[in-house]
Short mmCIF file of C-alpha atoms in Angstrom, two decimals:
data_model
loop_
_atom_site.label_atom_id
_atom_site.label_comp_id
_atom_site.label_asym_id
_atom_site.label_seq_id
_atom_site.Cartn_x
_atom_site.Cartn_y
_atom_site.Cartn_z
CA MET A 1 61.05 64.52 -23.00
CA ALA A 2 63.40 67.78 -22.66
CA ASN A 3 66.55 67.69 -20.82
CA ILE A 4 65.76 67.72 -17.70
CA TYR A 5 67.79 68.60 -14.41
CA ALA A 6 67.43 68.76 -11.33
CA VAL A 7 68.31 72.07 -8.60
CA ILE A 8 68.12 71.03 -4.61
CA LEU A 9 67.58 73.89 -2.89
CA ALA A 10 70.13 73.09 0.63
CA ALA A 11 72.26 75.77 1.82
CA GLY A 12 69.64 77.00 5.67
CA GLN A 13 71.64 76.44 8.66
CA GLY A 14 68.08 74.87 10.41
CA THR A 15 68.04 77.25 12.80
CA ARG A 16 65.38 75.36 14.47
CA MET A 17 66.44 72.40 14.32
CA LYS A 18 68.06 73.06 17.87
CA SER A 19 71.11 70.93 16.59
CA LYS A 20 74.90 70.40 15.94
CA LEU A 21 74.09 68.61 13.36
CA TYR A 22 72.79 70.56 9.49
CA LYS A 23 69.64 70.76 8.95
CA VAL A 24 69.08 68.20 5.82
CA LEU A 25 71.57 65.60 7.54
CA HIS A 26 68.96 64.82 9.73
CA PRO A 27 67.97 60.69 9.15
CA VAL A 28 64.62 59.85 8.30
CA CYS A 29 64.05 56.39 8.40
CA GLY A 30 68.20 55.83 8.58
CA LYS A 31 69.60 58.46 5.70
CA PRO A 32 69.93 61.52 5.56
CA MET A 33 66.42 63.58 4.72
CA VAL A 34 68.92 65.77 1.24
CA GLN A 35 69.77 61.83 0.15
CA HIS A 36 66.23 60.74 -0.59
CA VAL A 37 66.07 63.55 -2.24
CA VAL A 38 68.88 62.55 -4.69
CA ASP A 39 67.72 59.45 -4.65
CA HIS A 40 64.38 60.21 -6.15
CA ILE A 41 65.06 62.57 -8.00
CA GLU A 42 68.14 60.04 -10.25
CA THR A 43 64.94 57.38 -11.11
CA LEU A 44 63.41 61.00 -13.44
CA ASP A 45 66.91 60.02 -15.27
CA VAL A 46 68.41 63.89 -14.91
CA GLU A 47 70.77 64.66 -17.21
CA ARG A 48 72.53 67.25 -14.27
CA ILE A 49 71.95 67.63 -10.40
CA VAL A 50 72.78 70.66 -8.31
CA THR A 51 73.14 71.08 -4.72
CA ILE A 52 73.25 74.52 -3.29
CA VAL A 53 75.11 74.35 0.48
CA GLY A 54 75.75 76.23 2.11
CA HIS A 55 75.71 75.71 6.17
CA GLY A 56 77.91 72.78 6.54
CA ALA A 57 78.57 72.65 2.93
CA GLU A 58 81.66 69.78 3.84
CA LEU A 59 79.34 67.28 5.44
CA VAL A 60 76.51 67.97 3.00
CA LYS A 61 79.49 66.93 -0.01
CA GLU A 62 80.55 64.21 1.24
CA GLN A 63 77.41 62.54 2.22
CA LEU A 64 75.75 62.66 -1.53
CA GLY A 65 79.53 62.68 -3.15
CA ASN A 66 79.92 62.32 -6.77
CA LYS A 67 75.82 61.68 -6.41
CA SER A 68 75.62 65.56 -7.67
CA GLU A 69 77.31 68.43 -8.14
CA TYR A 70 78.21 71.61 -5.42
CA ALA A 71 77.27 75.32 -6.61
CA LEU A 72 78.19 77.54 -3.00
CA GLN A 73 75.38 79.92 -1.65
CA ALA A 74 77.51 81.92 0.99
CA GLU A 75 75.10 84.06 2.33
CA GLN A 76 71.68 83.32 2.53
CA LEU A 77 69.48 85.49 0.59
CA GLY A 78 66.40 83.93 -0.45
CA THR A 79 65.55 80.99 -2.29
CA ALA A 80 65.71 82.70 -6.36
CA HIS A 81 69.26 84.23 -5.50
CA ALA A 82 70.13 80.23 -3.72
CA VAL A 83 68.79 78.93 -7.08
CA GLN A 84 71.11 81.97 -8.77
CA GLN A 85 74.45 80.47 -7.40
CA ALA A 86 73.26 77.31 -9.93
CA GLU A 87 73.53 79.36 -12.71
CA SER A 88 77.53 78.78 -13.71
CA ALA A 89 76.37 75.50 -14.01
CA LEU A 90 72.82 75.79 -15.63
CA GLY A 91 72.51 79.09 -17.14
CA ASN A 92 73.68 78.08 -20.56
CA GLU A 93 71.39 74.31 -20.74
CA GLU A 94 68.35 73.66 -22.18
CA GLY A 95 65.79 71.72 -21.09
CA THR A 96 63.32 71.45 -17.79
CA THR A 97 65.26 72.14 -14.52
CA LEU A 98 63.05 70.16 -10.93
CA VAL A 99 63.96 72.85 -7.95
CA ILE A 100 63.25 70.84 -4.54
CA CYS A 101 63.72 72.19 -1.27
CA GLY A 102 66.74 69.17 0.34
CA ASP A 103 64.58 68.73 3.28
CA THR A 104 61.30 67.81 1.99
CA PRO A 105 62.47 63.54 1.91
CA LEU A 106 58.97 62.16 1.56
CA ILE A 107 57.75 63.56 -2.62
CA ARG A 108 57.34 60.38 -4.31
CA PRO A 109 59.30 60.41 -7.93
CA GLU A 110 56.02 59.72 -9.42
CA THR A 111 54.62 62.33 -7.85
CA MET A 112 58.24 64.72 -9.14
CA GLN A 113 57.87 63.17 -12.75
CA ALA A 114 53.97 64.03 -12.31
CA LEU A 115 54.73 67.83 -12.04
CA LEU A 116 57.39 67.33 -15.00
CA ALA A 117 54.23 65.87 -17.78
CA HIS A 118 52.04 67.73 -15.99
CA HIS A 119 54.45 71.16 -16.82
CA ASN A 120 55.22 69.97 -20.42
CA GLU A 121 51.88 68.75 -21.90
CA LEU A 122 50.80 72.81 -20.93
CA ASN A 123 54.28 74.22 -22.76
CA ALA A 124 54.39 76.58 -19.10
CA LYS A 125 57.52 77.89 -18.72
CA ALA A 126 57.09 77.46 -15.27
CA THR A 127 54.79 74.35 -12.87
CA ILE A 128 54.78 74.32 -9.11
CA LEU A 129 53.73 71.35 -7.40
CA THR A 130 50.68 72.57 -4.65
CA ALA A 131 48.49 71.33 -2.38
CA VAL A 132 45.75 71.56 -0.26
CA ALA A 133 45.91 71.61 2.86
CA ASP A 134 43.74 71.58 6.13
CA ASN A 135 45.24 74.44 7.74
CA PRO A 136 47.99 76.78 5.29
CA THR A 137 49.45 78.54 8.43
CA GLY A 138 53.22 79.34 7.39
CA TYR A 139 53.36 78.37 3.51
CA GLY A 140 52.58 81.18 0.53
CA ARG A 141 49.56 80.80 -0.64
CA ILE A 142 48.77 80.02 -4.15
CA ILE A 143 46.28 83.46 -5.95
CA ARG A 144 44.24 82.38 -9.23
CA ASP A 145 42.87 85.02 -11.75
CA GLU A 146 39.23 84.90 -12.37
CA ASN A 147 40.24 82.23 -14.86
CA GLY A 148 42.03 79.66 -12.78
CA GLN A 149 45.01 81.07 -13.40
CA VAL A 150 48.27 80.43 -11.54
CA SER A 151 48.33 84.48 -10.49
CA GLN A 152 50.89 84.97 -8.14
CA ILE A 153 52.47 83.10 -5.14
CA VAL A 154 52.60 84.94 -1.66
CA GLU A 155 54.58 84.33 1.51
CA GLN A 156 52.40 84.05 4.82
CA LYS A 157 54.35 87.44 5.85
CA ASP A 158 53.75 89.86 3.00
CA ALA A 159 49.39 88.22 3.29
CA ASN A 160 46.72 90.18 2.69
CA ASP A 161 43.75 88.66 4.70
CA GLU A 162 42.01 87.12 2.07
CA GLN A 163 45.33 85.62 1.13
CA LYS A 164 45.00 83.92 3.65
CA LEU A 165 42.18 82.21 3.48
CA VAL A 166 43.21 80.38 0.66
CA THR A 167 44.16 76.71 1.28
CA GLU A 168 46.28 75.59 -2.03
CA ILE A 169 49.59 76.11 -0.37
CA ASN A 170 53.03 76.23 -2.46
CA THR A 171 54.81 73.55 -1.78
CA GLY A 172 58.05 74.98 -2.44
CA THR A 173 59.25 71.98 -5.63
CA TYR A 174 58.82 73.33 -8.77
CA CYS A 175 59.85 73.39 -12.59
CA PHE A 176 61.02 75.49 -14.84
CA ASP A 177 61.89 76.75 -18.81
CA ASN A 178 65.79 75.94 -17.89
CA LYS A 179 66.97 79.75 -19.74
CA ALA A 180 63.39 81.45 -18.64
CA LEU A 181 64.99 80.68 -15.02
CA PHE A 182 67.81 82.49 -15.07
CA GLU A 183 66.73 85.59 -17.23
CA THR A 184 63.72 85.68 -14.65
CA LEU A 185 66.06 85.59 -12.07
CA LYS A 186 67.59 88.98 -12.60
CA LEU A 187 64.46 90.78 -12.45
CA VAL A 188 63.57 89.45 -8.69
CA GLY A 189 63.84 92.52 -5.93
CA ASN A 190 63.32 91.62 -2.66
CA ASP A 191 61.19 94.97 -1.67
CA ASN A 192 59.78 92.85 1.08
CA ALA A 193 58.86 91.89 4.71
CA GLN A 194 62.29 89.79 5.20
CA GLY A 195 64.12 91.58 2.42
CA GLU A 196 64.89 88.38 0.71
CA TYR A 197 64.38 87.39 -2.44
CA TYR A 198 62.27 85.04 -3.16
CA LEU A 199 61.69 82.36 -6.08
CA PRO A 200 58.05 82.22 -5.86
CA ASP A 201 58.38 85.69 -7.32
CA VAL A 202 59.29 84.50 -10.37
CA ILE A 203 56.16 82.64 -11.20
CA GLU A 204 54.83 86.47 -11.25
CA ILE A 205 57.01 87.99 -13.13
CA LEU A 206 56.89 84.86 -16.24
CA GLN A 207 52.38 84.93 -15.96
CA LYS A 208 52.52 89.52 -15.83
CA GLN A 209 55.06 88.64 -18.94
CA GLY A 210 52.50 86.33 -20.57
CA GLU A 211 53.90 83.88 -20.66
CA VAL A 212 51.70 79.96 -19.63
CA VAL A 213 52.28 78.95 -15.54
CA ALA A 214 50.94 76.21 -14.10
CA ALA A 215 49.78 74.02 -10.65
CA TYR A 216 49.74 70.39 -10.87
CA VAL A 217 48.19 69.49 -7.20
CA THR A 218 49.59 66.95 -5.34
CA PRO A 219 46.67 64.33 -4.04
CA ASP A 220 48.62 64.27 -0.71
CA PHE A 221 49.35 66.68 1.75
CA ASN A 222 51.84 64.97 2.84
CA GLU A 223 54.39 63.77 0.83
CA THR A 224 54.82 68.21 0.93
CA LEU A 225 56.42 68.22 4.58
CA GLY A 226 59.02 70.18 4.93
CA VAL A 227 61.59 68.90 7.95
CA ASN A 228 61.79 72.50 9.89
CA ASP A 229 62.40 70.93 13.16
CA ARG A 230 62.59 68.31 15.64
CA VAL A 231 57.89 67.24 15.26
CA ALA A 232 58.01 68.23 11.85
CA LEU A 233 61.10 64.93 11.96
CA ALA A 234 59.09 63.33 13.67
CA GLU A 235 55.95 63.02 11.97
CA ALA A 236 57.87 62.56 8.59
CA GLU A 237 59.72 59.02 10.29
CA THR A 238 56.17 58.30 11.00
CA LEU A 239 54.97 59.00 7.53
CA MET A 240 58.14 57.77 5.79
CA GLN A 241 57.83 54.59 8.49
CA ALA A 242 54.07 53.95 7.71
CA ARG A 243 54.84 53.98 3.55
CA ILE A 244 57.56 51.80 3.22
CA GLN A 245 55.75 48.98 5.90
CA GLU A 246 52.69 49.41 3.38
CA THR A 247 54.94 48.53 0.85
CA HIS A 248 56.55 45.01 2.27
CA MET A 249 52.96 44.57 4.19
CA ARG A 250 51.82 44.08 0.28
CA ASN A 251 54.82 42.50 -0.80
CA GLY A 252 54.37 39.33 1.53
CA VAL A 253 56.40 40.26 4.73
CA THR A 254 53.74 40.04 8.19
CA ILE A 255 54.68 42.51 10.73
CA LEU A 256 52.58 41.89 13.58
CA ALA A 257 53.52 44.75 15.63
CA PRO A 258 53.74 48.02 12.91
CA ASN A 259 53.76 49.83 15.59
CA SER A 260 56.51 49.61 17.42
CA THR A 261 58.96 48.18 14.01
CA SER A 262 61.50 50.02 12.58
CA ILE A 263 62.41 49.90 8.71
CA SER A 264 64.60 51.41 6.82
CA ALA A 265 64.13 52.94 3.37
CA ASP A 266 66.55 50.88 2.17
CA ALA A 267 65.51 47.58 3.35
CA ILE A 268 65.40 44.55 1.54
CA ILE A 269 62.80 41.01 3.35
CA GLY A 270 61.64 37.86 1.02
CA ARG A 271 57.94 36.57 1.03
CA ASP A 272 56.73 35.48 4.26
CA THR A 273 59.32 35.91 6.57
CA VAL A 274 57.88 37.40 9.72
CA LEU A 275 59.11 40.51 11.87
CA LYS A 276 58.04 40.24 15.42
CA PRO A 277 57.09 43.68 17.97
CA GLY A 278 59.92 45.81 19.01
CA VAL A 279 62.13 45.09 16.05
CA VAL A 280 63.92 47.28 14.20
CA ILE A 281 66.34 47.16 11.14
CA GLU A 282 68.49 49.25 9.57
CA GLY A 283 71.34 50.18 6.59
CA LYS A 284 71.09 48.10 4.15
CA THR A 285 69.71 45.43 6.32
CA VAL A 286 68.96 42.32 2.97
CA ILE A 287 67.04 39.17 4.70
CA GLY A 288 65.83 36.36 3.11
CA GLU A 289 61.61 34.35 3.26
CA ASP A 290 60.00 32.49 5.75
CA CYS A 291 62.23 34.00 8.45
CA ILE A 292 61.73 35.05 12.27
CA ILE A 293 63.06 38.17 13.28
CA GLY A 294 62.19 39.41 17.31
CA PRO A 295 60.52 40.28 19.44
CA ASN A 296 63.34 43.20 19.94
CA SER A 297 66.18 42.94 17.68
CA GLN A 298 68.39 45.18 16.03
CA ILE A 299 69.65 44.50 12.41
CA THR A 300 72.23 47.04 10.79
CA ASN A 301 73.74 46.76 7.82
CA SER A 302 73.53 42.27 8.04
CA THR A 303 72.54 39.71 5.27
CA ILE A 304 71.10 36.68 6.40
CA GLY A 305 69.84 33.61 4.10
CA GLU A 306 66.68 32.14 4.27
CA ARG A 307 64.37 30.19 6.96
CA THR A 308 66.40 31.90 9.78
CA GLU A 309 64.71 33.07 13.10
CA ILE A 310 66.91 35.80 15.10
CA LYS A 311 65.34 36.02 18.73
CA GLN A 312 66.18 39.51 20.07
CA SER A 313 69.23 39.94 19.02
CA VAL A 314 71.83 42.26 18.04
CA LEU A 315 73.71 42.19 14.37
CA THR A 316 75.72 44.71 13.02
CA ASP A 317 77.33 44.25 9.80
CA SER A 318 77.40 40.42 9.28
CA VAL A 319 76.28 37.95 7.48
CA VAL A 320 74.22 35.12 8.42
CA GLY A 321 72.88 31.35 6.37
CA ASN A 322 70.28 29.89 5.58
CA ASP A 323 68.23 27.53 8.32
CA THR A 324 70.48 29.35 11.17
CA ALA A 325 69.31 30.61 14.80
CA VAL A 326 70.55 33.13 16.55
CA GLY A 327 69.67 34.27 19.58
CA PRO A 328 68.60 35.29 22.37
CA PHE A 329 70.19 37.66 23.68
CA ALA A 330 73.82 37.16 21.61
CA HIS A 331 75.61 39.65 19.84
CA LEU A 332 76.47 39.71 16.41
CA ARG A 333 79.94 42.40 15.59
CA PRO A 334 81.03 43.22 12.79
CA GLN A 335 82.31 40.77 10.58
CA ALA A 336 80.99 38.15 12.02
CA GLN A 337 80.07 35.65 9.67
CA LEU A 338 77.59 31.96 10.33
CA GLY A 339 77.46 29.35 7.37
CA ASN A 340 73.79 27.36 7.72
CA ASP A 341 72.19 25.95 10.06
CA VAL A 342 74.41 26.83 12.48
CA LYS A 343 73.70 27.93 16.35
CA ILE A 344 74.02 31.03 17.83
CA GLY A 345 72.62 30.33 20.84
CA ASN A 346 71.52 32.96 25.05
CA PHE A 347 74.48 35.51 25.35
CA VAL A 348 77.17 34.46 22.68
CA GLU A 349 78.59 37.02 21.26
CA VAL A 350 80.97 36.91 17.92
CA LYS A 351 83.31 39.30 16.16
CA LYS A 352 84.90 38.84 13.10
CA SER A 353 84.92 35.82 12.65
CA VAL A 354 83.40 33.20 10.06
CA ILE A 355 81.69 29.92 11.34
CA GLU A 356 80.92 27.29 8.63
CA ASP A 357 77.97 25.04 8.64
CA ASP A 358 76.49 23.09 11.06
CA SER A 359 78.63 23.98 13.56
CA LYS A 360 77.05 25.93 17.25
CA VAL A 361 77.61 27.45 19.87
CA SER A 362 75.22 27.47 22.26
CA HIS A 363 75.49 29.34 25.18
CA LEU A 364 77.79 32.27 27.33
CA SER A 365 80.13 32.25 24.87
CA TYR A 366 82.91 34.57 23.64
CA ILE A 367 84.21 34.11 20.15
CA GLY A 368 86.03 36.27 18.71
CA ASP A 369 88.95 36.77 15.28
CA ALA A 370 88.45 32.89 14.26
CA LYS A 371 87.82 30.21 11.98
CA VAL A 372 85.67 27.78 13.07
CA GLY A 373 84.64 25.28 10.38
CA LYS A 374 82.02 22.69 10.16
CA GLY A 375 80.18 20.20 12.51
CA VAL A 376 81.88 22.27 16.01
CA ASN A 377 80.66 22.33 18.78
CA ILE A 378 81.45 24.62 21.61
CA GLY A 379 80.45 24.46 24.48
CA CYS A 380 78.78 27.13 27.72
CA GLY A 381 81.28 28.88 28.98
CA SER A 382 84.01 28.62 26.16
CA ILE A 383 86.77 32.56 24.75
CA THR A 384 88.96 32.71 22.13
CA VAL A 385 91.58 34.65 23.99
CA ASN A 386 92.22 37.32 21.21
CA TYR A 387 94.06 40.04 22.56
CA ASP A 388 97.28 40.36 25.02
CA GLY A 389 96.64 44.21 25.41
CA LYS A 390 98.42 45.22 22.23
CA ASN A 391 97.49 42.67 19.16
CA LYS A 392 94.51 40.18 18.24
CA PHE A 393 95.33 37.37 17.09
CA GLU A 394 93.36 34.42 15.56
CA THR A 395 91.77 30.58 16.92
CA VAL A 396 91.39 28.88 13.63
CA ILE A 397 89.42 25.10 15.13
CA GLU A 398 88.88 22.96 12.22
CA ASP A 399 85.80 20.78 11.29
CA ASN A 400 84.17 18.09 13.88
CA VAL A 401 86.03 19.40 16.97
CA PHE A 402 84.03 19.35 20.42
CA ILE A 403 85.14 22.16 22.55
CA GLY A 404 84.05 21.47 25.82
CA CYS A 405 82.93 23.87 27.87
CA ASN A 406 84.54 26.83 30.34
CA SER A 407 87.82 26.25 27.77
CA ASN A 408 89.79 29.22 26.53
CA LEU A 409 91.99 29.03 23.37
CA VAL A 410 94.32 31.55 24.51
CA ALA A 411 95.41 32.62 20.37
CA PRO A 412 97.36 32.10 17.77
CA VAL A 413 96.15 28.44 18.42
CA THR A 414 95.03 25.60 15.92
CA VAL A 415 92.40 23.26 16.96
CA GLY A 416 93.29 19.87 14.75
CA ALA A 417 89.83 18.31 12.28
CA GLY A 418 88.42 15.70 14.91
CA ALA A 419 90.14 17.11 18.22
CA PHE A 420 88.51 17.24 22.12
CA VAL A 421 89.26 19.89 23.95
CA ALA A 422 88.17 19.12 27.60
CA ALA A 423 85.98 20.66 29.79
CA GLY A 424 88.45 23.30 32.10
CA SER A 425 91.28 23.48 29.38
CA THR A 426 93.13 26.46 29.43
CA ILE A 427 94.92 25.54 25.59
CA THR A 428 97.91 27.66 24.15
CA LYS A 429 99.55 24.78 21.97
CA ASP A 430 97.78 23.01 18.43
CA VAL A 431 96.20 20.63 19.59
CA PRO A 432 97.19 17.81 16.59
CA ALA A 433 93.56 16.29 14.27
CA GLU A 434 91.77 13.88 15.74
CA SER A 435 93.75 14.24 19.78
CA LEU A 436 92.52 14.80 23.57
CA ALA A 437 93.49 18.19 25.07
CA ILE A 438 93.09 18.57 28.13
CA ALA A 439 94.82 21.31 30.47
CA ARG A 440 93.69 21.82 33.65
CA ALA A 441 95.69 21.85 37.63
CA ARG A 442 94.45 17.88 38.68
CA GLN A 443 92.41 17.72 41.74
CA GLU A 444 93.13 17.20 44.10
CA ASN A 445 90.80 16.85 47.92
CA LYS A 446 91.69 17.83 51.06
CA VAL A 447 90.11 15.63 53.71
CA ASP A 448 88.88 16.81 56.85
CA TYR A 449 90.06 20.95 56.12
CA TYR A 450 86.53 22.53 57.44
CA ALA A 451 87.19 20.91 60.84
CA ASN A 452 91.39 21.73 60.83
CA LYS A 453 90.42 25.66 60.05
CA LEU A 454 87.83 25.63 62.59
CA LYS A 455 91.05 24.57 65.14
#
């Protein structure tokens, strides 16, 4: 197969989105639309990707980084004009160029591959990805001649009444012989209702020159959805979410309530894991096998081991080991790292802390900036006091320590291995190993206090 290049059209502002965010950066299933497109194209083993940017150019470059080269369309004069901006990068290349819009996140890599294969098989100069629409309003129509060959593409605003009845539509994705593309772009005019330079006009010019122009009809119209407003954005989210969940279910994941579950495009979930209703899995989260997640848990960019249960909790940028229980109503903040067989109970918050194997923080506690060893029991209402109003300090709790309820460990402080901290203590000094630390006022009872108070 000839060298493959790709041009991504991502210069439009997207005014119909009614948003401060540049259109192609709106996320679908947790990933910007244009990132979906680039990730799909990368699976095709392309030589070079050129993204045409305009409004919000710097933000698009920041998102895609070195996955793409960039060309600026300073003035939006139509799709043909947009592709022409890539000429300095690709104009002298030999091969096939895929042109695709940055707001079409649902097109599968398999469909792109089939389009390219059809193009090469027919030795075409241009091949259009088309689809059959129940309601083609708003789409360019594919006009075929008496032999069934593509003769032209007519935009909605330029179509006559007969052409508007055509249901085969242009999806806006094409592949071209690269040299023919950039030579023909110079011939495109703007004599149309919008006064723009349309990329579909390249098709008509090539056809009139006697070149082979082909069309590949995708069997799934939903793949071709272009997102131009919030309604289409919601539709794309629904369609992709269904696709993601079906893949996980066919790979052995149980999803009890698909309609109330949300899984990011980059999530990895092991077999025999069960997702209960209301689960939201975001970012590049990895969940092992035989886990139980939910109900109503939110997990973002976190790694969870095997046979672990997360109940009604929030986890962000955290690592959880095997056979561990979190929740209900726990909060693991960034850089929380739990070992194996750990118990994090209700209303416990962990931040930037390591809690090693077989340790428990069962109720109503805050563990921040701490290193907690193995076999530690931290009683209800205990706090690592890590912040003095200006700086954060670390608490170290070594192996097999018992922290009594309602204890405050004022960092920096170390509790040695096997030590005990009495309930209600405020610890401000290091506790030696295998010692008992008591730091609380001695109880004093005022006899007859109530009766004397009334006198």
